[in-house]
Tab-separated table of C-alpha atoms in Angstrom:
chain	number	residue	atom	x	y	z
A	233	UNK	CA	7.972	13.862	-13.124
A	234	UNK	CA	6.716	10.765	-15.055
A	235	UNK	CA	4.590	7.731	-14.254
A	236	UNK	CA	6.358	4.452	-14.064
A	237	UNK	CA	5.230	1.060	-13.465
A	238	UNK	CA	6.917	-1.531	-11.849
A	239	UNK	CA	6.259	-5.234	-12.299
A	240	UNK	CA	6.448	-6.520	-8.527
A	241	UNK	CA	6.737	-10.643	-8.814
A	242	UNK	CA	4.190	-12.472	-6.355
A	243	UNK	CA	5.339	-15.170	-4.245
A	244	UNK	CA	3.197	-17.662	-2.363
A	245	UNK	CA	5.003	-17.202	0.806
A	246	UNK	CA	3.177	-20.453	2.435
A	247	UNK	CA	4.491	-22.599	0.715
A	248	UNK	CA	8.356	-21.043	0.594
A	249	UNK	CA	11.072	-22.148	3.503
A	250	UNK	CA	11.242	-20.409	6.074
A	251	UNK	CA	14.750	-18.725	4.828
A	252	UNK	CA	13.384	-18.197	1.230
A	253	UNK	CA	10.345	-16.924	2.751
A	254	UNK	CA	12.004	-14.514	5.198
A	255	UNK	CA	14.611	-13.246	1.780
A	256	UNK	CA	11.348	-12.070	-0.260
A	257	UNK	CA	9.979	-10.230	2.850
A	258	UNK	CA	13.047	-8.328	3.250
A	259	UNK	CA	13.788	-7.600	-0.516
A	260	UNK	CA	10.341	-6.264	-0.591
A	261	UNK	CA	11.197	-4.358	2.520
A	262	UNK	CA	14.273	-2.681	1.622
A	263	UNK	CA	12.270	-1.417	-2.080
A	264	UNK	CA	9.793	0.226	0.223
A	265	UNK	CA	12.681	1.598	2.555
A	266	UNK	CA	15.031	2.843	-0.096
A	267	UNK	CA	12.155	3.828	-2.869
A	268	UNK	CA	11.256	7.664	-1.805
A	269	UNK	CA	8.702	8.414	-4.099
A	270	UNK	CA	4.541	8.199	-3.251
A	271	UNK	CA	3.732	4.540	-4.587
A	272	UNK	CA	0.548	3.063	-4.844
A	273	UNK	CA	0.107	-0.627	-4.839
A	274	UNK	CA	-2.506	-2.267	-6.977
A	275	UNK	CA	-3.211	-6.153	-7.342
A	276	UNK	CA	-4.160	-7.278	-9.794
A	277	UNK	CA	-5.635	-11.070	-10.496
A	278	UNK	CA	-6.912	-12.838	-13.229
A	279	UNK	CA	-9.020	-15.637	-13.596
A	280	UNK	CA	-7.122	-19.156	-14.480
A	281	UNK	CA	-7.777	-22.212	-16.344
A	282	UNK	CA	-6.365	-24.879	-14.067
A	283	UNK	CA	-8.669	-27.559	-15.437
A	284	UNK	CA	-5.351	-29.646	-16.925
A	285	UNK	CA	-3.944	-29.405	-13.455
A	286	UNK	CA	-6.829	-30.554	-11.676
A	287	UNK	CA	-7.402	-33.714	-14.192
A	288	UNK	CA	-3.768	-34.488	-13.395
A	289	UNK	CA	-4.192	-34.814	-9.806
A	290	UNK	CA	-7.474	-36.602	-9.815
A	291	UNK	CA	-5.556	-39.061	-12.023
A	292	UNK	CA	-2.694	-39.653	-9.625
A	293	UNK	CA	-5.321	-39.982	-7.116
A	294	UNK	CA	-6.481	-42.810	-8.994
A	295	UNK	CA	-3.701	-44.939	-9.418
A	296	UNK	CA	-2.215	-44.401	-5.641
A	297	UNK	CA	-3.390	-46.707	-2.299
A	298	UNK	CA	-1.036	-44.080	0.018
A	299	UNK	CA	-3.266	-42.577	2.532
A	300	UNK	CA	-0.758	-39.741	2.516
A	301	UNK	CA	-0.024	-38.997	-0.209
A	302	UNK	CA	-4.343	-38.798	-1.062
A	303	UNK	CA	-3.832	-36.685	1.666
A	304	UNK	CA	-1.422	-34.474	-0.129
A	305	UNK	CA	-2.955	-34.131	-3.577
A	306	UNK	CA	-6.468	-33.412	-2.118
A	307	UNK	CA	-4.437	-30.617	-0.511
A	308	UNK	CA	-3.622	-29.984	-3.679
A	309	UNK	CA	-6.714	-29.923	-5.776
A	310	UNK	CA	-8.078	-27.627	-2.847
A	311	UNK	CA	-6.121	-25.032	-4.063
């Protein structure tokens, strides 16, 4: 019996469809259901350098006068 390590994709499942969403869920489901073996699940996160991303949104904040779309990117920035 050997180790092995599988690479399990993440998804943020907020901001999927609901269909696209629901097809992760299950694909994820039917590994568990069909994999027979004792798993163990470990996350793992890293930190990120999202500095570029954040200038970029304070800049289109800047050049916009839609309320909404503020709305939106302060959304964004947020997370």
């Amino acid at each position: 019996m050997g180790i092995y390590i599988f690479k399990i994709g993440t998804k943020d499942l907020n901001f999927l469809n609901n269909d696209d969403a629901y097809k992760h869920i299950m694909d994820f489901s039917k590994f568990l259901r069909n994999y027979i073996d004792d798993i163990k699940i470990i996350s793992m996160t890293f930190p990120v350098n999202t500095q570029v991303q954040q200038e970029d949104i304070l800049k289109k904040m800047e050049m916009t006068y839609n309320k909404i779309y503020i709305n939106f990117l302060n959304k964004r920035l947020e997370q």
